[in-house]
């Protein structure tokens, strides 16, 4: 696939998001202090000023986003006809059920439209507490009222904490707004979608804004991007046939060796389990053509990211790999690569060239 880097979601946008995240955390601290000395309309006006300021800095207002984090969510178990819900709702790892048909817990990769910011008041351990949260429209439900004479629409919203990981889906996707569709994508469309998401991951891993993020946020950003790429490309459970191309003259110019020859550009990774999680080993001696069932997308960076956040380029396992096709290999590939029956192989999408056909 290609080595082109997508720049639609540039460093300045990531920097704006990082500034917004830091500012919302600062203003939460200011609100905690103000709640001690102010009350009534004074506290209300102070909170309103904070929300106005943050919304001016917010880079997501009105945009479709994908979120992972702690949130106050509608309790779908209390909905009589959940089949009427239109939207995307991920399961909630519940920490607290409330009496008002809401639940509080952690969600992964839920999508919606970023609406605004709000200040929530609730009874805490030491009295009244105030929390700045991010309001996101998750979907809606139609219901019949007035003895069946009219239909109304209930909008369902989630309220996410300030440290939620947010990916603006339309900015990251750019021309990839395929989403989940009932229409079968062509092999060329699948390859193009994966190509561009992979290049986006490469760009993100090398951005300064990403390297300033805490470990949990870096992990969430990569996890969300992989989930979006899998959903957009519909690649899971498809058979993929890969044919590697030999080095071009550009490759020779860049990596020419002392003896005047250049080695093959093809490489794969073999994941294996260890005491501290999943690791990968690099394998260069592979055939020109391999194949198998694609079980999903992944990144070789997890083995390093489990040890700590990325701060420098040398922290990366393979800074050019981007996404990897996780493949359950067919028999000819198993024999050619000399791996075990149940062993997956990872084929990095970026940083080298190959043709992929999905069926």
Short mmCIF file of N, CA, C and O in Angstrom, two decimals, residues 102-216:
data_model
loop_
_atom_site.label_atom_id
_atom_site.label_comp_id
_atom_site.label_asym_id
_atom_site.label_seq_id
_atom_site.Cartn_x
_atom_site.Cartn_y
_atom_site.Cartn_z
N UNK A 102 -30.25 6.70 34.89
CA UNK A 102 -28.91 6.93 34.36
C UNK A 102 -27.94 5.98 35.05
O UNK A 102 -28.23 5.42 36.11
N UNK A 103 -26.80 5.80 34.43
CA UNK A 103 -25.75 4.96 35.00
C UNK A 103 -24.41 5.64 34.78
O UNK A 103 -24.21 6.36 33.80
N UNK A 104 -23.50 5.44 35.71
CA UNK A 104 -22.18 6.07 35.62
C UNK A 104 -21.13 4.98 35.53
O UNK A 104 -21.13 4.02 36.30
N UNK A 105 -20.25 5.10 34.52
CA UNK A 105 -19.20 4.10 34.36
C UNK A 105 -18.33 4.40 33.17
O UNK A 105 -18.37 5.51 32.61
N UNK A 106 -17.55 3.43 32.77
CA UNK A 106 -16.60 3.62 31.67
C UNK A 106 -17.16 3.04 30.38
O UNK A 106 -17.71 1.94 30.36
N UNK A 107 -17.02 3.81 29.29
CA UNK A 107 -17.42 3.35 27.96
C UNK A 107 -16.20 3.41 27.05
O UNK A 107 -15.28 4.18 27.25
N UNK A 108 -16.21 2.55 26.03
CA UNK A 108 -15.10 2.48 25.06
C UNK A 108 -15.65 2.69 23.66
O UNK A 108 -16.54 1.96 23.22
N UNK A 109 -15.12 3.69 22.95
CA UNK A 109 -15.41 3.86 21.54
C UNK A 109 -16.86 4.15 21.22
O UNK A 109 -17.38 3.66 20.23
N UNK A 110 -17.55 4.96 22.06
CA UNK A 110 -18.93 5.34 21.74
C UNK A 110 -18.89 6.58 20.86
O UNK A 110 -18.06 7.47 21.05
N UNK A 111 -19.76 6.64 19.85
CA UNK A 111 -19.75 7.78 18.94
C UNK A 111 -20.99 8.64 19.14
O UNK A 111 -22.04 8.17 19.59
N UNK A 112 -20.86 9.91 18.82
CA UNK A 112 -21.95 10.87 18.95
C UNK A 112 -21.53 12.21 18.39
O UNK A 112 -20.49 12.34 17.75
N UNK A 113 -22.35 13.23 18.67
CA UNK A 113 -22.06 14.59 18.23
C UNK A 113 -21.80 15.46 19.46
O UNK A 113 -22.63 15.52 20.37
N UNK A 114 -20.64 16.10 19.49
CA UNK A 114 -20.25 16.94 20.63
C UNK A 114 -21.14 18.17 20.65
O UNK A 114 -21.18 18.95 19.71
N UNK A 115 -21.86 18.35 21.75
CA UNK A 115 -22.86 19.42 21.81
C UNK A 115 -22.37 20.65 22.58
O UNK A 115 -22.45 21.77 22.09
N UNK A 116 -21.89 20.47 23.80
CA UNK A 116 -21.48 21.62 24.61
C UNK A 116 -20.81 21.11 25.89
O UNK A 116 -20.53 19.91 26.02
N UNK A 117 -20.57 22.04 26.81
CA UNK A 117 -20.07 21.68 28.14
C UNK A 117 -21.10 22.13 29.17
O UNK A 117 -21.83 23.09 28.96
N UNK A 118 -21.14 21.42 30.29
CA UNK A 118 -22.08 21.73 31.36
C UNK A 118 -21.38 21.57 32.70
O UNK A 118 -20.33 20.94 32.80
N UNK A 119 -21.99 22.16 33.73
CA UNK A 119 -21.55 21.93 35.11
C UNK A 119 -22.63 21.15 35.83
O UNK A 119 -23.78 21.60 35.89
N UNK A 120 -22.29 19.97 36.32
CA UNK A 120 -23.23 19.14 37.06
C UNK A 120 -23.02 19.30 38.56
O UNK A 120 -21.89 19.29 39.03
N UNK A 121 -24.11 19.42 39.27
CA UNK A 121 -24.08 19.44 40.74
C UNK A 121 -24.56 18.09 41.24
O UNK A 121 -25.55 17.54 40.74
N UNK A 122 -23.86 17.53 42.21
CA UNK A 122 -24.30 16.26 42.78
C UNK A 122 -23.82 16.17 44.23
O UNK A 122 -22.98 16.95 44.69
N UNK A 123 -24.42 15.25 44.95
CA UNK A 123 -24.08 15.04 46.36
C UNK A 123 -22.84 14.16 46.44
O UNK A 123 -22.88 12.97 46.08
N UNK A 124 -21.76 14.74 46.92
CA UNK A 124 -20.52 14.01 47.07
C UNK A 124 -20.29 13.55 48.49
O UNK A 124 -21.16 13.69 49.36
N UNK A 125 -19.12 13.01 48.72
CA UNK A 125 -18.79 12.48 50.05
C UNK A 125 -18.76 13.56 51.10
O UNK A 125 -19.09 13.32 52.27
N UNK A 126 -18.39 14.80 50.70
CA UNK A 126 -18.27 15.90 51.66
C UNK A 126 -19.27 17.01 51.37
O UNK A 126 -19.02 18.19 51.65
N UNK A 127 -20.41 16.67 50.78
CA UNK A 127 -21.42 17.68 50.48
C UNK A 127 -21.57 17.90 48.99
O UNK A 127 -21.24 17.03 48.18
N UNK A 128 -22.05 19.08 48.62
CA UNK A 128 -22.27 19.39 47.22
C UNK A 128 -20.94 19.46 46.46
O UNK A 128 -19.98 20.07 46.92
N UNK A 129 -20.91 18.80 45.28
CA UNK A 129 -19.75 18.88 44.42
C UNK A 129 -20.19 19.31 43.02
O UNK A 129 -21.35 19.13 42.64
N UNK A 130 -19.24 19.88 42.28
CA UNK A 130 -19.54 20.42 40.95
C UNK A 130 -18.51 19.88 39.95
O UNK A 130 -17.31 19.95 40.19
N UNK A 131 -19.01 19.35 38.86
CA UNK A 131 -18.14 18.70 37.90
C UNK A 131 -18.40 19.25 36.50
O UNK A 131 -19.55 19.32 36.04
N UNK A 132 -17.32 19.68 35.82
CA UNK A 132 -17.43 20.09 34.41
C UNK A 132 -17.47 18.83 33.56
O UNK A 132 -16.55 17.99 33.64
N UNK A 133 -18.52 18.70 32.77
CA UNK A 133 -18.63 17.53 31.90
C UNK A 133 -18.93 17.95 30.46
O UNK A 133 -19.40 19.07 30.22
N UNK A 134 -18.67 17.06 29.54
CA UNK A 134 -18.82 17.33 28.11
C UNK A 134 -20.07 16.61 27.60
O UNK A 134 -20.19 15.39 27.72
N UNK A 135 -20.99 17.39 27.05
CA UNK A 135 -22.30 16.86 26.65
C UNK A 135 -22.26 16.40 25.20
O UNK A 135 -21.90 17.17 24.30
N UNK A 136 -22.64 15.15 24.96
CA UNK A 136 -22.57 14.55 23.63
C UNK A 136 -23.92 13.90 23.31
O UNK A 136 -24.49 13.17 24.13
N UNK A 137 -24.45 14.19 22.12
CA UNK A 137 -25.68 13.56 21.66
C UNK A 137 -25.34 12.18 21.12
O UNK A 137 -24.57 12.04 20.17
N UNK A 138 -25.92 11.14 21.73
CA UNK A 138 -25.61 9.76 21.37
C UNK A 138 -26.57 9.18 20.34
O UNK A 138 -26.22 8.27 19.60
N UNK A 139 -27.79 9.71 20.31
CA UNK A 139 -28.80 9.19 19.39
C UNK A 139 -30.17 9.64 19.83
O UNK A 139 -30.31 10.58 20.64
N UNK A 140 -31.19 8.98 19.34
CA UNK A 140 -32.56 9.38 19.68
C UNK A 140 -33.48 8.16 19.64
O UNK A 140 -33.14 7.11 19.09
N UNK A 141 -34.65 8.35 20.24
CA UNK A 141 -35.68 7.32 20.22
C UNK A 141 -37.01 7.97 19.90
O UNK A 141 -37.35 9.03 20.44
N UNK A 142 -37.77 7.37 19.03
CA UNK A 142 -39.12 7.83 18.72
C UNK A 142 -40.11 7.12 19.64
O UNK A 142 -39.96 5.92 19.92
N UNK A 143 -41.11 7.85 20.13
CA UNK A 143 -42.14 7.22 20.94
C UNK A 143 -43.49 7.85 20.61
O UNK A 143 -43.59 9.00 20.17
N UNK A 144 -44.54 7.09 20.84
CA UNK A 144 -45.90 7.51 20.55
C UNK A 144 -46.55 8.01 21.84
O UNK A 144 -46.48 7.34 22.88
N UNK A 145 -47.16 9.19 21.79
CA UNK A 145 -47.85 9.76 22.96
C UNK A 145 -49.25 10.19 22.55
O UNK A 145 -49.63 10.15 21.37
N UNK A 146 -50.03 10.63 23.54
CA UNK A 146 -51.38 11.12 23.26
C UNK A 146 -52.27 10.05 22.67
O UNK A 146 -52.96 10.29 21.67
N UNK A 147 -52.28 8.85 23.30
CA UNK A 147 -53.09 7.73 22.82
C UNK A 147 -52.80 7.40 21.35
O UNK A 147 -53.69 7.07 20.58
N UNK A 148 -51.52 7.54 21.02
CA UNK A 148 -51.11 7.18 19.67
C UNK A 148 -51.35 8.24 18.63
O UNK A 148 -51.22 7.98 17.43
N UNK A 149 -51.67 9.47 19.05
CA UNK A 149 -52.02 10.51 18.07
C UNK A 149 -50.81 11.26 17.55
O UNK A 149 -50.90 11.92 16.51
N UNK A 150 -49.69 11.21 18.24
CA UNK A 150 -48.52 11.92 17.73
C UNK A 150 -47.25 11.21 18.18
O UNK A 150 -47.24 10.46 19.16
N UNK A 151 -46.18 11.49 17.44
CA UNK A 151 -44.88 10.89 17.70
C UNK A 151 -43.90 11.95 18.16
O UNK A 151 -43.83 13.04 17.60
N UNK A 152 -43.14 11.65 19.21
CA UNK A 152 -42.12 12.57 19.69
C UNK A 152 -40.76 11.89 19.61
O UNK A 152 -40.66 10.67 19.50
N UNK A 153 -39.73 12.69 19.67
CA UNK A 153 -38.37 12.18 19.60
C UNK A 153 -37.63 12.53 20.88
O UNK A 153 -37.53 13.70 21.25
N UNK A 154 -37.15 11.52 21.57
CA UNK A 154 -36.34 11.72 22.77
C UNK A 154 -34.87 11.65 22.39
O UNK A 154 -34.42 10.66 21.82
N UNK A 155 -34.13 12.72 22.69
CA UNK A 155 -32.70 12.74 22.42
C UNK A 155 -31.96 12.15 23.61
O UNK A 155 -32.21 12.52 24.76
N UNK A 156 -31.07 11.21 23.35
CA UNK A 156 -30.28 10.59 24.40
C UNK A 156 -28.88 11.20 24.40
O UNK A 156 -28.23 11.30 23.35
N UNK A 157 -28.43 11.59 25.59
CA UNK A 157 -27.14 12.27 25.72
C UNK A 157 -26.27 11.55 26.75
O UNK A 157 -26.77 10.92 27.68
N UNK A 158 -24.97 11.69 26.56
CA UNK A 158 -24.00 11.24 27.53
C UNK A 158 -23.21 12.44 28.04
O UNK A 158 -23.00 13.42 27.31
N UNK A 159 -22.76 12.37 29.28
CA UNK A 159 -22.01 13.46 29.90
C UNK A 159 -20.65 12.91 30.34
O UNK A 159 -20.56 12.12 31.28
N UNK A 160 -19.60 13.35 29.64
CA UNK A 160 -18.27 12.74 29.78
C UNK A 160 -17.34 13.63 30.62
O UNK A 160 -17.36 14.86 30.50
N UNK A 161 -16.51 12.97 31.43
CA UNK A 161 -15.56 13.69 32.27
C UNK A 161 -14.49 14.39 31.43
O UNK A 161 -14.27 14.04 30.26
N UNK A 162 -13.79 15.34 32.06
CA UNK A 162 -12.85 16.18 31.31
C UNK A 162 -11.69 15.40 30.71
O UNK A 162 -11.12 15.80 29.69
N UNK A 163 -11.30 14.27 31.34
CA UNK A 163 -10.14 13.54 30.85
C UNK A 163 -10.51 12.45 29.85
O UNK A 163 -9.71 11.55 29.56
N UNK A 164 -11.72 12.52 29.30
CA UNK A 164 -12.15 11.57 28.27
C UNK A 164 -11.27 11.68 27.03
O UNK A 164 -10.86 12.77 26.63
N UNK A 165 -10.95 10.54 26.43
CA UNK A 165 -10.23 10.53 25.16
C UNK A 165 -11.21 10.75 24.02
O UNK A 165 -12.22 10.05 23.91
N UNK A 166 -10.94 11.76 23.19
CA UNK A 166 -11.86 12.16 22.12
C UNK A 166 -11.13 12.13 20.79
O UNK A 166 -10.05 12.69 20.65
N UNK A 167 -11.74 11.48 19.80
CA UNK A 167 -11.24 11.49 18.44
C UNK A 167 -12.33 12.08 17.54
O UNK A 167 -13.43 11.53 17.49
N UNK A 168 -12.06 13.20 16.86
CA UNK A 168 -13.06 13.78 15.94
C UNK A 168 -13.14 12.95 14.67
O UNK A 168 -12.25 12.99 13.83
N UNK A 169 -14.19 12.19 14.51
CA UNK A 169 -14.25 11.19 13.45
C UNK A 169 -14.20 11.80 12.06
O UNK A 169 -13.55 11.26 11.17
N UNK A 170 -14.86 12.93 11.83
CA UNK A 170 -14.86 13.46 10.47
C UNK A 170 -13.53 14.09 10.10
O UNK A 170 -13.14 14.12 8.94
N UNK A 171 -12.78 14.57 11.09
CA UNK A 171 -11.46 15.14 10.79
C UNK A 171 -10.45 14.03 10.51
O UNK A 171 -9.65 14.12 9.60
N UNK A 172 -10.49 13.00 11.33
CA UNK A 172 -9.53 11.91 11.13
C UNK A 172 -9.84 11.17 9.85
O UNK A 172 -8.95 10.81 9.09
N UNK A 173 -11.13 10.95 9.59
CA UNK A 173 -11.48 10.19 8.40
C UNK A 173 -11.26 11.00 7.13
O UNK A 173 -10.91 10.46 6.10
N UNK A 174 -11.48 12.32 7.20
CA UNK A 174 -11.38 13.15 6.01
C UNK A 174 -12.25 12.55 4.91
O UNK A 174 -13.46 12.64 4.96
N UNK A 175 -11.63 11.93 3.94
CA UNK A 175 -12.39 11.33 2.85
C UNK A 175 -12.84 9.91 3.16
O UNK A 175 -13.32 9.21 2.29
N UNK A 176 -12.70 9.51 4.44
CA UNK A 176 -13.01 8.12 4.79
C UNK A 176 -14.39 7.98 5.42
O UNK A 176 -14.61 7.09 6.22
N UNK A 177 -15.32 8.84 5.12
CA UNK A 177 -16.59 8.82 5.82
C UNK A 177 -17.48 7.69 5.31
O UNK A 177 -18.62 7.90 4.94
N UNK A 178 -16.93 6.52 5.31
CA UNK A 178 -17.70 5.37 4.87
C UNK A 178 -18.53 4.81 6.02
O UNK A 178 -19.67 4.45 5.85
N UNK A 179 -17.91 4.74 7.23
CA UNK A 179 -18.61 4.21 8.38
C UNK A 179 -19.02 2.77 8.16
O UNK A 179 -18.53 2.08 7.29
N UNK A 180 -19.94 2.31 8.99
CA UNK A 180 -20.47 0.97 8.85
C UNK A 180 -21.59 1.01 7.84
O UNK A 180 -22.53 1.77 7.95
N UNK A 181 -21.54 0.19 6.86
CA UNK A 181 -22.52 0.23 5.78
C UNK A 181 -22.96 -1.18 5.44
O UNK A 181 -22.20 -2.14 5.57
N UNK A 182 -24.21 -1.28 5.00
CA UNK A 182 -24.70 -2.57 4.54
C UNK A 182 -24.13 -2.91 3.17
O UNK A 182 -24.18 -4.05 2.72
N UNK A 183 -23.61 -1.91 2.46
CA UNK A 183 -23.08 -2.13 1.12
C UNK A 183 -21.67 -2.70 1.22
O UNK A 183 -20.82 -2.19 1.95
N UNK A 184 -21.42 -3.76 0.49
CA UNK A 184 -20.10 -4.39 0.50
C UNK A 184 -19.08 -3.50 -0.19
O UNK A 184 -19.30 -3.02 -1.30
N UNK A 185 -17.95 -3.26 0.48
CA UNK A 185 -16.90 -2.44 -0.09
C UNK A 185 -16.07 -3.28 -1.05
O UNK A 185 -15.86 -4.48 -0.84
N UNK A 186 -15.55 -2.64 -2.09
CA UNK A 186 -14.66 -3.33 -3.01
C UNK A 186 -13.30 -3.51 -2.36
O UNK A 186 -12.96 -2.85 -1.37
N UNK A 187 -12.49 -4.40 -2.92
CA UNK A 187 -11.15 -4.63 -2.41
C UNK A 187 -10.33 -3.35 -2.44
O UNK A 187 -9.58 -3.06 -1.51
N UNK A 188 -10.48 -2.55 -3.50
CA UNK A 188 -9.74 -1.30 -3.62
C UNK A 188 -10.16 -0.30 -2.56
O UNK A 188 -9.34 0.41 -1.98
N UNK A 189 -11.48 -0.25 -2.25
CA UNK A 189 -11.96 0.67 -1.22
C UNK A 189 -11.45 0.28 0.16
O UNK A 189 -11.04 1.13 0.96
N UNK A 190 -11.45 -1.02 0.44
CA UNK A 190 -10.94 -1.49 1.72
C UNK A 190 -9.47 -1.11 1.88
O UNK A 190 -9.05 -0.58 2.91
N UNK A 191 -8.68 -1.38 0.84
CA UNK A 191 -7.25 -1.07 0.90
C UNK A 191 -7.00 0.42 1.10
O UNK A 191 -6.13 0.81 1.88
N UNK A 192 -7.78 1.25 0.42
CA UNK A 192 -7.61 2.71 0.53
C UNK A 192 -7.93 3.20 1.93
O UNK A 192 -7.21 4.02 2.51
N UNK A 193 -9.01 2.67 2.51
CA UNK A 193 -9.40 3.09 3.86
C UNK A 193 -8.32 2.70 4.87
O UNK A 193 -7.88 3.52 5.70
N UNK A 194 -7.86 1.45 4.82
CA UNK A 194 -6.84 1.00 5.75
C UNK A 194 -5.54 1.78 5.55
O UNK A 194 -4.87 2.16 6.52
N UNK A 195 -5.19 2.03 4.29
CA UNK A 195 -3.99 2.79 3.96
C UNK A 195 -4.00 4.15 4.67
O UNK A 195 -3.02 4.54 5.31
N UNK A 196 -5.10 4.85 4.55
CA UNK A 196 -5.14 6.23 5.06
C UNK A 196 -5.22 6.25 6.59
O UNK A 196 -4.64 7.13 7.23
N UNK A 197 -5.94 5.31 7.19
CA UNK A 197 -5.93 5.22 8.65
C UNK A 197 -4.54 4.87 9.15
O UNK A 197 -4.09 5.38 10.19
N UNK A 198 -3.84 3.99 8.44
CA UNK A 198 -2.49 3.60 8.86
C UNK A 198 -1.55 4.80 8.80
O UNK A 198 -0.75 5.02 9.73
N UNK A 199 -1.62 5.56 7.73
CA UNK A 199 -0.78 6.75 7.63
C UNK A 199 -1.13 7.77 8.70
O UNK A 199 -0.27 8.50 9.20
N UNK A 200 -2.41 7.84 9.08
CA UNK A 200 -2.83 8.73 10.16
C UNK A 200 -2.22 8.30 11.49
O UNK A 200 -1.77 9.12 12.29
N UNK A 201 -2.13 6.98 11.72
CA UNK A 201 -1.51 6.49 12.94
C UNK A 201 -0.02 6.84 12.97
O UNK A 201 0.51 7.24 14.01
N UNK A 202 0.66 6.69 11.84
CA UNK A 202 2.07 7.06 11.77
C UNK A 202 2.25 8.54 12.12
O UNK A 202 3.12 8.91 12.92
N UNK A 203 1.41 9.38 11.52
CA UNK A 203 1.51 10.81 11.78
C UNK A 203 1.23 11.14 13.25
O UNK A 203 1.93 11.94 13.87
N UNK A 204 0.24 10.48 13.82
CA UNK A 204 -0.12 10.72 15.21
C UNK A 204 1.01 10.33 16.15
O UNK A 204 1.36 11.07 17.08
N UNK A 205 1.64 9.18 15.91
CA UNK A 205 2.72 8.71 16.78
C UNK A 205 3.92 9.64 16.76
O UNK A 205 4.71 9.67 17.72
N UNK A 206 4.09 10.39 15.69
CA UNK A 206 5.23 11.29 15.57
C UNK A 206 4.90 12.74 15.94
O UNK A 206 5.78 13.60 15.89
N UNK A 207 3.65 13.01 16.31
CA UNK A 207 3.27 14.38 16.63
C UNK A 207 3.68 14.74 18.05
O UNK A 207 3.65 13.91 18.97
N UNK A 208 4.07 15.97 18.25
CA UNK A 208 4.49 16.44 19.58
C UNK A 208 3.34 16.42 20.56
O UNK A 208 3.51 16.12 21.75
N UNK A 209 2.15 16.80 20.08
CA UNK A 209 0.98 16.82 20.96
C UNK A 209 0.70 15.44 21.53
O UNK A 209 0.41 15.28 22.72
N UNK A 210 0.79 14.39 20.68
CA UNK A 210 0.56 13.03 21.14
C UNK A 210 1.60 12.63 22.19
O UNK A 210 1.27 11.99 23.19
N UNK A 211 2.85 13.00 21.97
CA UNK A 211 3.92 12.59 22.88
C UNK A 211 3.87 13.32 24.22
O UNK A 211 4.54 12.91 25.17
N UNK A 212 3.07 14.39 24.30
CA UNK A 212 2.89 15.07 25.59
C UNK A 212 1.74 14.47 26.39
O UNK A 212 1.56 14.80 27.56
N UNK A 213 0.97 13.59 25.77
CA UNK A 213 -0.20 13.02 26.45
C UNK A 213 0.22 12.01 27.51
O UNK A 213 1.26 11.36 27.39
N UNK A 214 -0.59 11.84 28.56
CA UNK A 214 -0.32 10.77 29.53
C UNK A 214 -0.52 9.40 28.89
O UNK A 214 -1.17 9.27 27.84
N UNK A 215 0.02 8.38 29.52
CA UNK A 215 0.00 7.03 28.97
C UNK A 215 -1.41 6.57 28.64
O UNK A 215 -1.66 6.05 27.55
N UNK A 216 -2.36 6.74 29.56
CA UNK A 216 -3.72 6.25 29.34
C UNK A 216 -4.34 6.90 28.11
O UNK A 216 -5.03 6.24 27.31
#
